Coordinates of C-alpha atoms in Angstrom, one line a residue:
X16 CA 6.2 -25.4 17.9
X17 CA 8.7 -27.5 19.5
X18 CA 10.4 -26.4 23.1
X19 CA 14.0 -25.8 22.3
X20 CA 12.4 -23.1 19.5
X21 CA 10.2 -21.6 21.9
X22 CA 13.1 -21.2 24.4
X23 CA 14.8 -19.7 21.8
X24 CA 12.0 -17.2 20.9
X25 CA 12.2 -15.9 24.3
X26 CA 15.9 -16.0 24.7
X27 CA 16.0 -13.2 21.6
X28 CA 13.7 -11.5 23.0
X29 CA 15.0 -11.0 26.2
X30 CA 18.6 -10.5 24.3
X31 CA 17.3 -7.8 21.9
X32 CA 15.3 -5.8 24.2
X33 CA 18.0 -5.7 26.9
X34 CA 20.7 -4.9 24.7
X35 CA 18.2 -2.4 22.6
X36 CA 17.6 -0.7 26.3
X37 CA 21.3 -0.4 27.3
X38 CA 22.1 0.9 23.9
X39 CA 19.7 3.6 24.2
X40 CA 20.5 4.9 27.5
X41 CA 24.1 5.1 25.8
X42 CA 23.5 7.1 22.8
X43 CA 20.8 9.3 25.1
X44 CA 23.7 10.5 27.3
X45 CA 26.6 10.5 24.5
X46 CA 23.9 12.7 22.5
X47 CA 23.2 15.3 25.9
X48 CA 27.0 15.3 26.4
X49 CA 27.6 16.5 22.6
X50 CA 24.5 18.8 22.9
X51 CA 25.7 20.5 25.9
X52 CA 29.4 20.7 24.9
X53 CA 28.0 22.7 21.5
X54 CA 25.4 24.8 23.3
X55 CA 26.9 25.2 27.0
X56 CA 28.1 29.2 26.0
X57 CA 24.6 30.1 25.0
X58 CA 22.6 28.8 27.9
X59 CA 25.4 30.8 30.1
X60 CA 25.4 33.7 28.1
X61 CA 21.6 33.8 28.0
X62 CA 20.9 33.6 31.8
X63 CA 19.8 30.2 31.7
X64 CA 20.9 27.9 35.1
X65 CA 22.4 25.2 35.3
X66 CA 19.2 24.0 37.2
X67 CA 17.3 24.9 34.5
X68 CA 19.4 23.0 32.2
X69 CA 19.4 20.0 33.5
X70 CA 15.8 19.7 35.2
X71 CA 13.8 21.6 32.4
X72 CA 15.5 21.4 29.4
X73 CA 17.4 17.8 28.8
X74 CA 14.3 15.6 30.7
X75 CA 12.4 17.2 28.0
X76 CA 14.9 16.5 24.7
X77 CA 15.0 12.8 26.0
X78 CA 11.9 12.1 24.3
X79 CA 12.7 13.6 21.3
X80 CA 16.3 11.8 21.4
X81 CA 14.7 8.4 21.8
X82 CA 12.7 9.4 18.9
X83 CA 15.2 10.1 16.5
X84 CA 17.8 7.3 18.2
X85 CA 15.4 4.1 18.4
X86 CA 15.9 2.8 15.0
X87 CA 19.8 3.2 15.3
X88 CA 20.0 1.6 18.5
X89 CA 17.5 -1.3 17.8
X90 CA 19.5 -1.8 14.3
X91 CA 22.5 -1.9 15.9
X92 CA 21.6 -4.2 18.7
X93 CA 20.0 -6.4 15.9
X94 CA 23.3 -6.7 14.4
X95 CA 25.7 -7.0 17.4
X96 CA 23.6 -10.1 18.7
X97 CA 22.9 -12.0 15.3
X98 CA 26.5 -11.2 14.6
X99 CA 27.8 -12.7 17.6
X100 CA 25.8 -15.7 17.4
X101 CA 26.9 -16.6 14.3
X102 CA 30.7 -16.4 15.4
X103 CA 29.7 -18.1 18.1
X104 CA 28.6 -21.1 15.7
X105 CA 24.6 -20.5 17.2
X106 CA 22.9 -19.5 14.1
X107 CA 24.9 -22.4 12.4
X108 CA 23.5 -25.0 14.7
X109 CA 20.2 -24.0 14.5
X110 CA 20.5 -24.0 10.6
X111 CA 21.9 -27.3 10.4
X112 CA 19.1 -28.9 12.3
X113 CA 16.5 -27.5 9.8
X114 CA 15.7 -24.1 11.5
X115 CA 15.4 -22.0 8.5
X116 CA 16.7 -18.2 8.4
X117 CA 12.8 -16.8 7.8
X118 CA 12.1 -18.7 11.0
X119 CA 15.2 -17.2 12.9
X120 CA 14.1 -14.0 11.8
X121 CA 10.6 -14.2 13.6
X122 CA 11.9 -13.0 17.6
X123 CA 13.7 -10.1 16.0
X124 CA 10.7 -9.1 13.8
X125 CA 8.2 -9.7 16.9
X126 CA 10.8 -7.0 18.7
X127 CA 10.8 -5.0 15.7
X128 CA 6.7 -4.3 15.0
X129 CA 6.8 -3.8 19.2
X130 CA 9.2 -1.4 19.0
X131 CA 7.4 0.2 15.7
X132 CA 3.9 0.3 17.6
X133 CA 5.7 1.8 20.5
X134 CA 7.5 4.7 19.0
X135 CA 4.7 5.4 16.7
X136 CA 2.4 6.1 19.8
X137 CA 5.5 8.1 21.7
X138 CA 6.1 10.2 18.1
X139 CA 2.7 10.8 18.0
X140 CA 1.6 11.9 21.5
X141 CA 4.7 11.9 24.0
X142 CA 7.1 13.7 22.4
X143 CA 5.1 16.5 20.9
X144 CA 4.4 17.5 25.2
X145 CA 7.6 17.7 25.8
X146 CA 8.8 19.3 22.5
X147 CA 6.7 22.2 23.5
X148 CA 8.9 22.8 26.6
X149 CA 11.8 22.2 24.4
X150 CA 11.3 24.7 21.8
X151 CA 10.2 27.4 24.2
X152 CA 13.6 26.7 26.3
X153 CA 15.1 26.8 23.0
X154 CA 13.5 30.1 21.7
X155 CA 14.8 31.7 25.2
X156 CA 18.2 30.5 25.8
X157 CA 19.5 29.2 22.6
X158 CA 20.5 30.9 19.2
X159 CA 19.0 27.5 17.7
X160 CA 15.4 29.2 17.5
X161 CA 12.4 28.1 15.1
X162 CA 12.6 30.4 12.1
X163 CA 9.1 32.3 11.5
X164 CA 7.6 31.3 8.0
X165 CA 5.1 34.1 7.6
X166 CA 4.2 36.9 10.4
X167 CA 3.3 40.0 7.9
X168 CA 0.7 40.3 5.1
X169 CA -0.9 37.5 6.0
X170 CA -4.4 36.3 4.4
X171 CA -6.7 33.6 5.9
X172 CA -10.3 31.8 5.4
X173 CA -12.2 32.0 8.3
X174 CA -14.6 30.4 6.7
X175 CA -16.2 30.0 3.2
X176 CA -16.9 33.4 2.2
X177 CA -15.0 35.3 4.9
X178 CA -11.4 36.4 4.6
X179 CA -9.1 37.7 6.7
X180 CA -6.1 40.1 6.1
X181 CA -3.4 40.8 9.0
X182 CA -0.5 43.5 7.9
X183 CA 1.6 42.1 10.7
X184 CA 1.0 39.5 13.9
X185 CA 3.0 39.4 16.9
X186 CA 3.2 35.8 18.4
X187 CA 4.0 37.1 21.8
X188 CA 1.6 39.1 22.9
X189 CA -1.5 36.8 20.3
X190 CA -1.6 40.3 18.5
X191 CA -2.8 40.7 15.1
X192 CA -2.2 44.7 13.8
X193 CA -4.3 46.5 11.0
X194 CA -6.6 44.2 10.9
X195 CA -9.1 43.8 7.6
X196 CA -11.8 40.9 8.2
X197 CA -14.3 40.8 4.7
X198 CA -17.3 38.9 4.1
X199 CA -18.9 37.6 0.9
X200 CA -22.1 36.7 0.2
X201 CA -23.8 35.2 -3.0
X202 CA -22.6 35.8 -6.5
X203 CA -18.9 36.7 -4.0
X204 CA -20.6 40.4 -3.1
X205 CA -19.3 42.2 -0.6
X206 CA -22.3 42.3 2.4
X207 CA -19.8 43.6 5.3
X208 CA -16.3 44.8 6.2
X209 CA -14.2 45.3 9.2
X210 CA -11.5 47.6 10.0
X211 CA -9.3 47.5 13.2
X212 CA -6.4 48.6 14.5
X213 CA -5.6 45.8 16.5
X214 CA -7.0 42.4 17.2
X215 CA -5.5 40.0 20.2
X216 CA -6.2 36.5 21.5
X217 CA -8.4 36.5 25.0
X218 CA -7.2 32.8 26.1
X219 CA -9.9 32.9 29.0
X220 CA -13.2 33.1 26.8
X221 CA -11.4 32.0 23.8
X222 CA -12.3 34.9 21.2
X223 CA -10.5 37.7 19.7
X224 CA -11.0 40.6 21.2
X225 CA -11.1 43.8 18.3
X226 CA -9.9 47.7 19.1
X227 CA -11.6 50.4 17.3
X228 CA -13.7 48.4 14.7
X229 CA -15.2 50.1 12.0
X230 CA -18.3 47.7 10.7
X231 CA -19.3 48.7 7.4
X232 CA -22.4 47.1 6.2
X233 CA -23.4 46.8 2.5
X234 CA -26.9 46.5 1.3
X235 CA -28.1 45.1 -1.7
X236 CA -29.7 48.3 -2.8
X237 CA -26.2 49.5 -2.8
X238 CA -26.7 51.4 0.1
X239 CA -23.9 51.4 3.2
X240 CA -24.2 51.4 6.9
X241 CA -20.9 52.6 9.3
X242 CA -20.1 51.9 12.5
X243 CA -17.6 52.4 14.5
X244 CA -17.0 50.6 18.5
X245 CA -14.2 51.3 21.0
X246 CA -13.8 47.3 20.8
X247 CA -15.4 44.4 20.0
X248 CA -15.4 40.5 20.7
X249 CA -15.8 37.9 17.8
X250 CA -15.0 34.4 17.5
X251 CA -13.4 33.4 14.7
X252 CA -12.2 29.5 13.4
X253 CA -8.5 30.5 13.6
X254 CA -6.8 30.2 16.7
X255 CA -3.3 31.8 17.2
X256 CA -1.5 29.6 16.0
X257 CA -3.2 29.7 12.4
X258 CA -2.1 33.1 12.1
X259 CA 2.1 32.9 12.3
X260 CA 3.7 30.1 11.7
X261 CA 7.4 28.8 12.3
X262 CA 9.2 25.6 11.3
X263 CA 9.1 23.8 14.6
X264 CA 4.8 24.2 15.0
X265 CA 4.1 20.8 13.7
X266 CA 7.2 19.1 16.1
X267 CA 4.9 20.1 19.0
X268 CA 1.8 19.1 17.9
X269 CA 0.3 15.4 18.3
X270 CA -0.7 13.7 15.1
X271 CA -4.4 14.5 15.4
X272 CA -3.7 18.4 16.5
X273 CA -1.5 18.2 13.1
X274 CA -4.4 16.8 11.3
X275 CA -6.8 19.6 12.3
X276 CA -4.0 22.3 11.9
X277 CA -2.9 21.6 8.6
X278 CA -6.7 21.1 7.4
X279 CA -7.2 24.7 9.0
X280 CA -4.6 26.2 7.1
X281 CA -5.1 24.7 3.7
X282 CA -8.7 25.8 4.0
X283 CA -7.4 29.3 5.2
X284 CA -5.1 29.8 1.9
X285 CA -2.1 29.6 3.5
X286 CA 0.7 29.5 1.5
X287 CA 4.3 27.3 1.9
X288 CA 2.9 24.2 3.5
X289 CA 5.5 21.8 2.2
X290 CA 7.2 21.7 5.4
X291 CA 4.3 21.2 7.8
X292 CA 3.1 18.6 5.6
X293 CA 6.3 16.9 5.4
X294 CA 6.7 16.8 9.0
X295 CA 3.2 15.6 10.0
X296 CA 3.4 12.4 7.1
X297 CA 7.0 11.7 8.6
X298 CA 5.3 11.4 12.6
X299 CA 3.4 8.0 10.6
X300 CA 6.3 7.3 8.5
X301 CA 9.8 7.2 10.8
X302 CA 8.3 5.0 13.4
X303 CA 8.6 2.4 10.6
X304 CA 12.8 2.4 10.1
X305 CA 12.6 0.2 13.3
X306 CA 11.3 -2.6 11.5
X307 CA 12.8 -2.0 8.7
X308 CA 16.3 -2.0 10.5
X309 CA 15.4 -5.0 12.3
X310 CA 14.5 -7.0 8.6
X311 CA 18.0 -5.6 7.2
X312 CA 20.0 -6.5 10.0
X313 CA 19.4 -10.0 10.8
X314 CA 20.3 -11.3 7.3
X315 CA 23.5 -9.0 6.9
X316 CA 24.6 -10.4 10.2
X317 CA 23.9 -13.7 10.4
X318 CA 27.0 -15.3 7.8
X319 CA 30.3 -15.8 9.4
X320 CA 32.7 -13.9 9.0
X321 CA 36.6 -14.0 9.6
X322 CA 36.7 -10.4 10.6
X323 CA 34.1 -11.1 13.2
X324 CA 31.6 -8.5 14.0
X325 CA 33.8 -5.4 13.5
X326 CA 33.1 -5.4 9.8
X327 CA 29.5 -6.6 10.9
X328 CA 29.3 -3.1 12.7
X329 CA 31.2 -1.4 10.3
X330 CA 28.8 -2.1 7.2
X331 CA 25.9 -1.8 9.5
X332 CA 26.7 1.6 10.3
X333 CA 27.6 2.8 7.0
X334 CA 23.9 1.3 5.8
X335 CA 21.9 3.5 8.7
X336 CA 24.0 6.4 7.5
X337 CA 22.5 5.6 3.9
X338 CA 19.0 5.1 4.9
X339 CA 18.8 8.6 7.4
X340 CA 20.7 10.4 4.9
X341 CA 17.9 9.2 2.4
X342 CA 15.1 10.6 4.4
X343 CA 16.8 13.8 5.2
X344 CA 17.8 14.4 1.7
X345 CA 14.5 14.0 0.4
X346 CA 12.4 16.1 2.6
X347 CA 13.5 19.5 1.3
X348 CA 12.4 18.2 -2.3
X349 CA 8.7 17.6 -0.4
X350 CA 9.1 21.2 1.2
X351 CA 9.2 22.7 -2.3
X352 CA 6.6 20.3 -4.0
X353 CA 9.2 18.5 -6.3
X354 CA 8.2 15.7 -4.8
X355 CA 4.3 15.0 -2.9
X356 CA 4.8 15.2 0.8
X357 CA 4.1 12.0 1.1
X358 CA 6.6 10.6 -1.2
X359 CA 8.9 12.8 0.1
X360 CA 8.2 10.9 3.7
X361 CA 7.8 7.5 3.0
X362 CA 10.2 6.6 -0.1
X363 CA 12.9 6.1 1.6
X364 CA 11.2 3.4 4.2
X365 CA 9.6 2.0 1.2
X366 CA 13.0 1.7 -0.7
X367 CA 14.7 0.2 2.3
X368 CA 11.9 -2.2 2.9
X369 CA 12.1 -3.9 -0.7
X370 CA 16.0 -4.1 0.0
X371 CA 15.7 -5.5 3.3
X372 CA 13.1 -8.1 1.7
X373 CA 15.6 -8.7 -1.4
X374 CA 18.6 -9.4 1.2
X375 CA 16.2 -11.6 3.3
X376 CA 15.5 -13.5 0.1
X377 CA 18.9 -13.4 -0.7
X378 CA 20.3 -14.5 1.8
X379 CA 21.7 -18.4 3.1
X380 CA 18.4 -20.1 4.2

């Protein structure tokens, strides 16, 4: 690799990132201003400080801002800086003397898995923290409050032969009322049942503590034992969370706490798990629209053009919109089971990354 392309390797790179870095911090705070301008009436009318706000409560949506921004922003900064190099007659030189676009392409790509690699470690560790301490901010001083998908009549596996029934839980106070806990043995007979009137969630030694149990024991010579206790410990596979559930669980959760939740629940019978599912295949997929950006961008930017870079900008934009509005659109149709939620998560990138590809090939070499 010759000097003048190495110098020019690191002069992208240096470009990109900077510009990618300044662009974020803009859309951070253009994105807290809006946010705070929509929601300033309920944090006053809900008690919440001002203190509060801004120490607790915006330090902790960064993450999640940066998660949902970074593909804009890197997109964007792909295309301000190939487009200004071309009207600045760069990208023509270098074509001219045999530097093809595919080689061109390489610094913003290098910038683009980085960025990819990056996000997909914050998506799937950082910002779940911090979303915790957003969502219970959220729950408390806002009216924009995770709906609860199931918190009465709820059934459960505890584990292969033993079910659970809870007439209603209260995520609160961990507390699961009129409480019905079977368990099967071979040929699916019934060898014992519990009964109790309440059952809550002892964080410190990590059981569930029963009140008033009635333990009826069935024999196999038909026979029937009862007993009934003031209370009663027992540890069960389902934590509290596994017993209510509400739209924003899996935002919180890292990608292997996801794993392990959605694997409890499927082998619980819980029903309506489009959503979770959705949501924990889009923590692999949306890392990859940086890339993807990044592929579309160089190749839409790099002709010249006698409007200069505001149409550059203009069509950029209007392509983003497209692909987010792709991805959003086609998550509900994963929630229902129209679509796998799988498909439903990575179709979009998959769609965009054979047009990026087809406008690379496209494209003036």
């Amino acid at each position: 690799m010759s000097k003048p392309i190495k110098t020019f390797d690191l002069l992208i790179f240096r470009r990109l990132s900077i510009t990618y870095v300044v662009l974020m911090v803009a859309l951070i705070i253009f994105f807290i201003v809006l946010h705070y301008v929509e929601y300033v009436d309920d944090f006053i009318d809900r008690g919440a400080t001002m203190s509060e706000v801004f120490s607790i409560y915006y330090p902790n949506y960064v993450p999640e801002i940066v998660r949902l921004m970074s593909p804009l922003a890197l997109f964007l900064s792909t295309l301000f800086l190939t487009g200004r190099m071309a009207q600045k007659l760069e990208l023509a030189a270098l074509q001219t003397s045999g530097v093809s676009l595919y080689r061109i392409l390489v610094p913003f790509a290098v910038v683009g898995v980085l960025v990819t690699g990056t996000m997909f470690w914050f998506n799937g560790w950082v910002v779940p923290e911090s979303n915790r301490v957003r969502i219970r901010f959220e729950k408390q001083y806002t009216k924009a409050q995770s709906s609860v998908d199931e918190y009465n009549n709820i059934h459960r596996q505890n584990s292969p032969g033993s079910v659970i029934t809870v007439n209603f839980y209260d995520r609160a106070t961990q507390t699961a009322h009129t409480v019905t806990m079977q368990r099967f043995g071979e040929g699916r007979r019934l060898e014992e049942r519990v009964d109790a009137r309440s059952m809550q969630w002892i964080e410190e030694r990590q059981t569930w503590l029963m009140r008033s149990p009635i333990v009826r024991t069935f024999h196999p010579d038909g026979s029937e034992s009862l007993q009934s206790l003031a209370e009663m410990d027992t540890t069960l596979a389902l934590l509290p969370r596994d017993m209510a559930r509400t739209d924003g669980d899996v935002e919180s959760m890292t990608i292997t706490e996801a794993r392990d939740y959605i694997s409890v629940l499927e082998r619980s019978g819980a029903g309506n798990l489009g959503l979770p599912r959705v949501t924990y295949y889009v923590k692999y997929a949306y890392p990859f629209a940086n890339l993807i950006l990044v592929l579309l961008a160089v190749p839409l930017a790099a002709p010249r053009r006698r409007k200069g870079q505001a149409l550059v900008m203009g069509g950029g934009l209007f392509v983003a919109f497209v692909y987010l509005a792709l991805m959003k659109f086609l998550e509900p149709f994963g929630y229902e089971g129209t679509l796998s939620p799988q498909a439903a998560a990575w179709i979009p990138h998959a769609a965009f990354f054979v047009a990026g590809i087809l406008v690379i090939w496209r494209a003036r070499k």
